[in-house]
Tab-separated table of C-alpha atoms in Angstrom:
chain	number	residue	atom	x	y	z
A	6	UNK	CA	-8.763	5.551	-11.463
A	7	UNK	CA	-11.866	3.996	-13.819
A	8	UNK	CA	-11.450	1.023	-11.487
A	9	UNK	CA	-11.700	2.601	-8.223
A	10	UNK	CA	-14.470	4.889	-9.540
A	11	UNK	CA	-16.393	2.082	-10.672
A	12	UNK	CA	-16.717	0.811	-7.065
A	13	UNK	CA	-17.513	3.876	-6.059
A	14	UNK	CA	-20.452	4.380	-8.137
A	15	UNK	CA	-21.897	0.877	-7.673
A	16	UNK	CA	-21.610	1.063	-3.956
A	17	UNK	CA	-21.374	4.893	-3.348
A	18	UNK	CA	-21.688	3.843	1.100
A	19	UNK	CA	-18.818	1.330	0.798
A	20	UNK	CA	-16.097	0.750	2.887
A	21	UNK	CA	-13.387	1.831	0.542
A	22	UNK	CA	-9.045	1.103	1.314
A	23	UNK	CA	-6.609	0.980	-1.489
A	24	UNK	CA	-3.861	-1.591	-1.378
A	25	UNK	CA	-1.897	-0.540	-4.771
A	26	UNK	CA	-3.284	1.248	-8.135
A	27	UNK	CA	-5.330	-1.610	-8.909
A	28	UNK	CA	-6.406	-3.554	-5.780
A	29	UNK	CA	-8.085	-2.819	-3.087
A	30	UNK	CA	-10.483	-3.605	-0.303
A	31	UNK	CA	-14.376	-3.025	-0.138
A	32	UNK	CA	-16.669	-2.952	2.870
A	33	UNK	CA	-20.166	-3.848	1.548
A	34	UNK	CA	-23.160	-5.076	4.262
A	35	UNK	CA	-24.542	-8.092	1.782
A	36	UNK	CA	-26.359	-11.339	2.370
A	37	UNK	CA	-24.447	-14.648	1.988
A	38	UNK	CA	-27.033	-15.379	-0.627
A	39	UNK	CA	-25.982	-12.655	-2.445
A	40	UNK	CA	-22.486	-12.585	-2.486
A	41	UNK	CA	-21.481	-14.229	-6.015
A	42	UNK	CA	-23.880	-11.995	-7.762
A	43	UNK	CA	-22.329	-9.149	-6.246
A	44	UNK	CA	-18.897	-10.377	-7.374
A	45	UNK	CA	-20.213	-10.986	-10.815
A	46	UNK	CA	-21.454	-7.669	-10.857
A	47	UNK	CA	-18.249	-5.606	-9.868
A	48	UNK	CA	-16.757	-7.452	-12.524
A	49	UNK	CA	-19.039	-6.932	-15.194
A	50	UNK	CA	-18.940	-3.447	-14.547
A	51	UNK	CA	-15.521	-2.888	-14.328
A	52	UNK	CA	-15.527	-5.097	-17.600
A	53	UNK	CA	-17.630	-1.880	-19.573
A	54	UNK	CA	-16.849	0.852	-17.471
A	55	UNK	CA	-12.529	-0.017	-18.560
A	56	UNK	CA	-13.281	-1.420	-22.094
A	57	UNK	CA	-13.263	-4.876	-21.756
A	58	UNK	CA	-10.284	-5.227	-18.743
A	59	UNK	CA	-11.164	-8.152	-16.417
A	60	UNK	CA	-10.671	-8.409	-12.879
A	61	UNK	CA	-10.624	-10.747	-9.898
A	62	UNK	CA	-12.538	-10.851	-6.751
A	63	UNK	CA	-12.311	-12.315	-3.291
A	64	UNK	CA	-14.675	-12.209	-0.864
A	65	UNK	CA	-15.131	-13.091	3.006
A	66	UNK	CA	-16.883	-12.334	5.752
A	67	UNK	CA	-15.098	-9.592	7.773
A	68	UNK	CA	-11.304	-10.893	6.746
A	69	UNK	CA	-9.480	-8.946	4.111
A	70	UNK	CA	-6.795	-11.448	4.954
A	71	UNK	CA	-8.480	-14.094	3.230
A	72	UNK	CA	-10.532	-11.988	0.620
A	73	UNK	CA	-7.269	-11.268	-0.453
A	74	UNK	CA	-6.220	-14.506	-0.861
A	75	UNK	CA	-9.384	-15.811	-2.411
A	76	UNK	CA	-8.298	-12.741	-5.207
A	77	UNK	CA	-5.303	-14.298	-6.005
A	78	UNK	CA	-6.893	-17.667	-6.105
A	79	UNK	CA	-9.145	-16.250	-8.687
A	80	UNK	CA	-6.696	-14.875	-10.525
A	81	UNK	CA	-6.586	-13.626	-13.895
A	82	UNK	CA	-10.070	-13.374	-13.989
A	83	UNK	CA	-12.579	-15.034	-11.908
A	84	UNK	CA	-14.354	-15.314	-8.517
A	85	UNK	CA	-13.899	-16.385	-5.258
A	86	UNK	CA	-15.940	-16.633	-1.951
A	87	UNK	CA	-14.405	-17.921	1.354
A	88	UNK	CA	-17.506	-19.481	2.763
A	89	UNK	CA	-15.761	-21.328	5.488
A	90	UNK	CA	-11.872	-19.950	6.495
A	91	UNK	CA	-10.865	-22.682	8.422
A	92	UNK	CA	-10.927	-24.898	5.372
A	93	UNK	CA	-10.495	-22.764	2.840
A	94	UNK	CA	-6.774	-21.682	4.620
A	95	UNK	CA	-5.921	-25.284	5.019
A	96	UNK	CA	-5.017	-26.057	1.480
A	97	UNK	CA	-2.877	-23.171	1.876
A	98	UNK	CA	0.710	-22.814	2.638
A	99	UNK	CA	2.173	-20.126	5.274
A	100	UNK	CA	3.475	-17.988	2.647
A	101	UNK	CA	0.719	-17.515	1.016
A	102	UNK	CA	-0.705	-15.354	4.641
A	103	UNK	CA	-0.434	-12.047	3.748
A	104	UNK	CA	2.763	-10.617	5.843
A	105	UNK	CA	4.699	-13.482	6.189
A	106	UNK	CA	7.771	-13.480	3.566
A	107	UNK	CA	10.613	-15.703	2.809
A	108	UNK	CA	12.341	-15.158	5.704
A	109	UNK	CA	9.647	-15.814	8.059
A	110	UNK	CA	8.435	-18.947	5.938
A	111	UNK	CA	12.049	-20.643	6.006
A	112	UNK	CA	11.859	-19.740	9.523
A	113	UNK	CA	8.608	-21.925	9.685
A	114	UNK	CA	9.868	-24.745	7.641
A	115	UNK	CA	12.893	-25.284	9.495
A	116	UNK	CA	10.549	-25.400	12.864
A	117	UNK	CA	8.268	-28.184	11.043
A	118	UNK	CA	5.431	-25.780	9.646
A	119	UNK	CA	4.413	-25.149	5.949
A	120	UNK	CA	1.182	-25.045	5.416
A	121	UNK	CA	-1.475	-23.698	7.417
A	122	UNK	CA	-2.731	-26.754	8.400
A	123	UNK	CA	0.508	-28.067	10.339
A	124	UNK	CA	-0.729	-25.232	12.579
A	125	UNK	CA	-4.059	-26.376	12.926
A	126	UNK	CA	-3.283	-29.694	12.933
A	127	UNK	CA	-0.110	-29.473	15.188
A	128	UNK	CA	0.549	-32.040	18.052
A	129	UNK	CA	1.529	-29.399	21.081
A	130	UNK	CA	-0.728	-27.370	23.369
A	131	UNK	CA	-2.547	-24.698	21.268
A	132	UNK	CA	-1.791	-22.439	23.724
A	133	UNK	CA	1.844	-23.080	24.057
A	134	UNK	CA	2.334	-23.220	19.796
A	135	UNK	CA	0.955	-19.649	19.876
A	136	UNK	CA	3.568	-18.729	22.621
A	137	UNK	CA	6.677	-20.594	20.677
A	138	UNK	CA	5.415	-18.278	17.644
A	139	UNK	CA	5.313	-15.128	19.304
A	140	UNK	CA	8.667	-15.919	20.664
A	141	UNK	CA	10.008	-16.749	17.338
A	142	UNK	CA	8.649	-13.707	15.521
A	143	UNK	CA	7.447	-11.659	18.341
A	144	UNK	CA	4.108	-10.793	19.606
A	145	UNK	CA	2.288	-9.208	16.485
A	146	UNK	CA	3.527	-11.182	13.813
A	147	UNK	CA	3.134	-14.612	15.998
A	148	UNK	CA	-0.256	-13.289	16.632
A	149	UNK	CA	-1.055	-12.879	13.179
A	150	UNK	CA	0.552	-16.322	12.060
A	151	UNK	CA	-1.510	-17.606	14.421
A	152	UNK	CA	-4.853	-16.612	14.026
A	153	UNK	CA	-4.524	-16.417	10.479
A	154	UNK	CA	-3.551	-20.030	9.389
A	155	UNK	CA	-5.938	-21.061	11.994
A	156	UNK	CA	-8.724	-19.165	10.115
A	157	UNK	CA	-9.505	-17.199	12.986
A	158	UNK	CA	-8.633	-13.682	11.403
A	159	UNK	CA	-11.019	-10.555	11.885
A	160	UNK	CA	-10.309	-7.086	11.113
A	161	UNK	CA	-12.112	-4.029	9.583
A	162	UNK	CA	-10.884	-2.512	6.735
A	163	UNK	CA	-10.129	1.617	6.984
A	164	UNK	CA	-11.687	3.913	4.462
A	165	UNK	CA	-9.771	6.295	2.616
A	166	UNK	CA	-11.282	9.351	3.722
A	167	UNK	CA	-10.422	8.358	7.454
A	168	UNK	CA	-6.883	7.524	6.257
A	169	UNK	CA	-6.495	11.139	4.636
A	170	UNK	CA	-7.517	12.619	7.826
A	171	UNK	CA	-5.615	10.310	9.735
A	172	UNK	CA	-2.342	11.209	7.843
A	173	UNK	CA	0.273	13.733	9.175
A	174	UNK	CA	2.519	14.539	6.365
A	175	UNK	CA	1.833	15.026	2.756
A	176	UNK	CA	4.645	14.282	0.439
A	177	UNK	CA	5.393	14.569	-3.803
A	178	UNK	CA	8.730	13.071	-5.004
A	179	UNK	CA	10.160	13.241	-8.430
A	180	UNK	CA	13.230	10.935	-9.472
A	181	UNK	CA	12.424	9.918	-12.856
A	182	UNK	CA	13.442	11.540	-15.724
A	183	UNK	CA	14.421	14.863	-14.047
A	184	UNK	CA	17.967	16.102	-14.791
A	185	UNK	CA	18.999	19.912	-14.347
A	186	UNK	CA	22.219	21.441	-15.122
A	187	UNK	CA	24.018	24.534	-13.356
A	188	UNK	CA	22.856	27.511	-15.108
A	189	UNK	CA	19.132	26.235	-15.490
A	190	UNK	CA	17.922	28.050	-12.515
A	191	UNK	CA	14.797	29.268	-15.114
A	192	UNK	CA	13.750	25.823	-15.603
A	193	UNK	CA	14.556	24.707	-11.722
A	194	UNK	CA	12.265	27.536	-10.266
A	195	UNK	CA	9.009	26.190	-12.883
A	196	UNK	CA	9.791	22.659	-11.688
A	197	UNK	CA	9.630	23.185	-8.425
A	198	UNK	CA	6.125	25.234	-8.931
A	199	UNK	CA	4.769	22.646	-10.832
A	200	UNK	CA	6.006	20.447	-7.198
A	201	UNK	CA	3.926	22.937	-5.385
A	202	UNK	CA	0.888	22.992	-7.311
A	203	UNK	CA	0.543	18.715	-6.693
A	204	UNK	CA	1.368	18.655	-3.409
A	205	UNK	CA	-0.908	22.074	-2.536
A	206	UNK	CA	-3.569	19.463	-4.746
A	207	UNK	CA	-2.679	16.725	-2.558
A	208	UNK	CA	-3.355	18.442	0.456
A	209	UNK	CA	-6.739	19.047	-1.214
A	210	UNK	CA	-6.425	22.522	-1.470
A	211	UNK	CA	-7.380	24.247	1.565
A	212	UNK	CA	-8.853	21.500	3.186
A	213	UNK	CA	-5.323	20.916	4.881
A	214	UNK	CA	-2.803	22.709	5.964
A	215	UNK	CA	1.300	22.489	6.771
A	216	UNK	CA	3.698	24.255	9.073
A	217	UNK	CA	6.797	22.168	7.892
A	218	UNK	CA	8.148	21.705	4.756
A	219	UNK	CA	11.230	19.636	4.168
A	220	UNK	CA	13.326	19.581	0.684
A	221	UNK	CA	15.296	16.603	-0.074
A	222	UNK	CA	17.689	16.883	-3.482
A	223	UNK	CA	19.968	14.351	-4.832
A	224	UNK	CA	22.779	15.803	-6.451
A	225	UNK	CA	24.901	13.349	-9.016
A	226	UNK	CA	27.399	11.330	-7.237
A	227	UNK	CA	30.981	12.301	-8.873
A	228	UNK	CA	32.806	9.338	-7.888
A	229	UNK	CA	33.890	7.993	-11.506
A	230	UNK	CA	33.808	4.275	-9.729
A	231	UNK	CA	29.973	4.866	-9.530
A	232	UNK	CA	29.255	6.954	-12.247
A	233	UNK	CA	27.283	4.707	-14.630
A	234	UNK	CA	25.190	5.758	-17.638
A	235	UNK	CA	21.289	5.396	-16.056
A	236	UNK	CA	18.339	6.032	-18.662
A	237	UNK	CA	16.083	8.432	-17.239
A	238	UNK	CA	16.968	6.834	-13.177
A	239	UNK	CA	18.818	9.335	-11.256
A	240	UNK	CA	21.345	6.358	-10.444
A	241	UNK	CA	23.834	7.037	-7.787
A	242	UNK	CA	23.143	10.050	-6.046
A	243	UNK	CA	24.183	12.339	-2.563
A	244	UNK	CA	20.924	13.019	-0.991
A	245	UNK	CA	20.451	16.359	1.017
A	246	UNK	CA	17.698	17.573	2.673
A	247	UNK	CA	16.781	20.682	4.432
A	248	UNK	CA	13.315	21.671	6.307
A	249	UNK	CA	11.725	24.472	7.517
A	250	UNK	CA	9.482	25.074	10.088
A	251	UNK	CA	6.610	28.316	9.123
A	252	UNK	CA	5.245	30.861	11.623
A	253	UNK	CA	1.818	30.065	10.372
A	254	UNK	CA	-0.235	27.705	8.148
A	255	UNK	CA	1.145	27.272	4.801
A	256	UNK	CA	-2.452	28.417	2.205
A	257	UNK	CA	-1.381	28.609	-1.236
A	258	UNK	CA	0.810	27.191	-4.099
A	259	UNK	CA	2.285	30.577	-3.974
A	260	UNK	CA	3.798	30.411	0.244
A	261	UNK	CA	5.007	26.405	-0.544
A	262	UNK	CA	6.706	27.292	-3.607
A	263	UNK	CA	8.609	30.265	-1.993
A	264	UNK	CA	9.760	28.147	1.459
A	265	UNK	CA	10.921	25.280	-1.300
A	266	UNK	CA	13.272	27.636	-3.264
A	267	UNK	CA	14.529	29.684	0.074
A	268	UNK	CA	15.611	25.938	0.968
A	269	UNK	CA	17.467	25.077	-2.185
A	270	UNK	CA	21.232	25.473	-1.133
């Protein structure tokens, strides 16, 4: 959260869309001029602000594709700038595209490709490549391939407040280190109030509101064939689930944690 925060507070009008709890993309209008001092600076600051933690940064010019791969290049702790993506991709091999995995690469290597610049460099039409990739991995991901190894990608990142509003469900999921017993109905009912209380948080209080909640338990699979000794995982499990659908607006920690026990059965 320090990380994220950091950002936040350098470039409070930034672009901001989290990838995992420590990467993520940033939108910031800069000059080319400036861009290395920028990068020096988020890292310095994040440096201070997280008591001495380093991170990497890639930059481009409207392409998280290869701002993300100019990250990893400067990997474990160091800078990156794609000034030119047609180049920069070419020393790079298909994998390395975000989205395309082992199955597509193989794919690609069987079909002659493995870097990025077999595509660009490629003896058939460019027009008919890009139509033998589509029809390979269909029209998105061949799209993607495409444009991508060819250095051609654009696309805008999306900020997290337009993602919360955007979203439709709001979920909170323990399986870690949760085991109850018959005859703990006590405990039961406080967990699944404390349940209530994050997800009424993550719905940010009454900002949002649900009609439907759904319950989904996993009860301890009995079958001795599968009944192994897990530390803290729930291991193999029967998962049930049952939902409800409200006459109104669900408002309080009180009304979620109600509907969620009524369902328990």
């Amino acid at each position: 959260m320090t990380f994220y925060e950091t950002i936040v507070r350098l470039y409070p009008h930034a672009r901001v869309q989290p990838l995992s709890i420590d990467e993520f993309f940033v939108s910031i209008p800069y000059d080319r001029s400036g861009v290395e001092t920028i990068m020096s600076n988020i890292r310095n600051q994040v440096r201070v602000a997280t008591g001495g933690l380093e991170c990497s940064v890639g930059a481009a010019l409207d392409s998280p594709i290869y701002a993300r791969m100019a990250t990893k290049d400067a990997k474990p702790s160091g800078q990156k700038y794609v000034s030119n993506p047609h180049d920069f991709v070419s020393g790079h091999a298909l994998r390395d595209l975000p989205g395309v995995g082992r199955a597509i690469s193989r794919e690609l290597e069987r079909n002659g490709y493995r870097t990025c610049a077999d595509i660009q460099n490629s003896r058939l039409d460019s027009s008919f490549l890009l139509n033998l990739l589509k029809q390979w991995f269909g029209h998105v991901v061949g799209e993607k391939i495409w444009s991508g190894a060819r250095g051609e990608s654009r696309s805008e990142i999306k900020d997290v407040l337009d993602m919360e509003r955007d979203k439709k469900s709001v979920s909170v999921e323990v399986n870690w280190g949760v085991r109850f017993e018959n005859g703990e109905d006590k405990l039961l009912k406080q967990f699944i109030l404390q349940v209530a209380e994050e997800l009424y948080r993550r719905l940010g209080g009454r900002v949002f509101k649900g009609m439907n909640i759904r319950v989904m338990i996993r009860r301890k699979d009995r079958n001795p064939n599968r009944n192994r000794y897990t530390f803290l995982g729930h291991g193999y499990c029967r998962t049930k689930s049952n939902s409800f659908t409200c006459g109104g607006p669900l408002r309080d920690i009180e009304s979620i944690h109600r509907v969620a026990m009524s369902l328990l059965v």
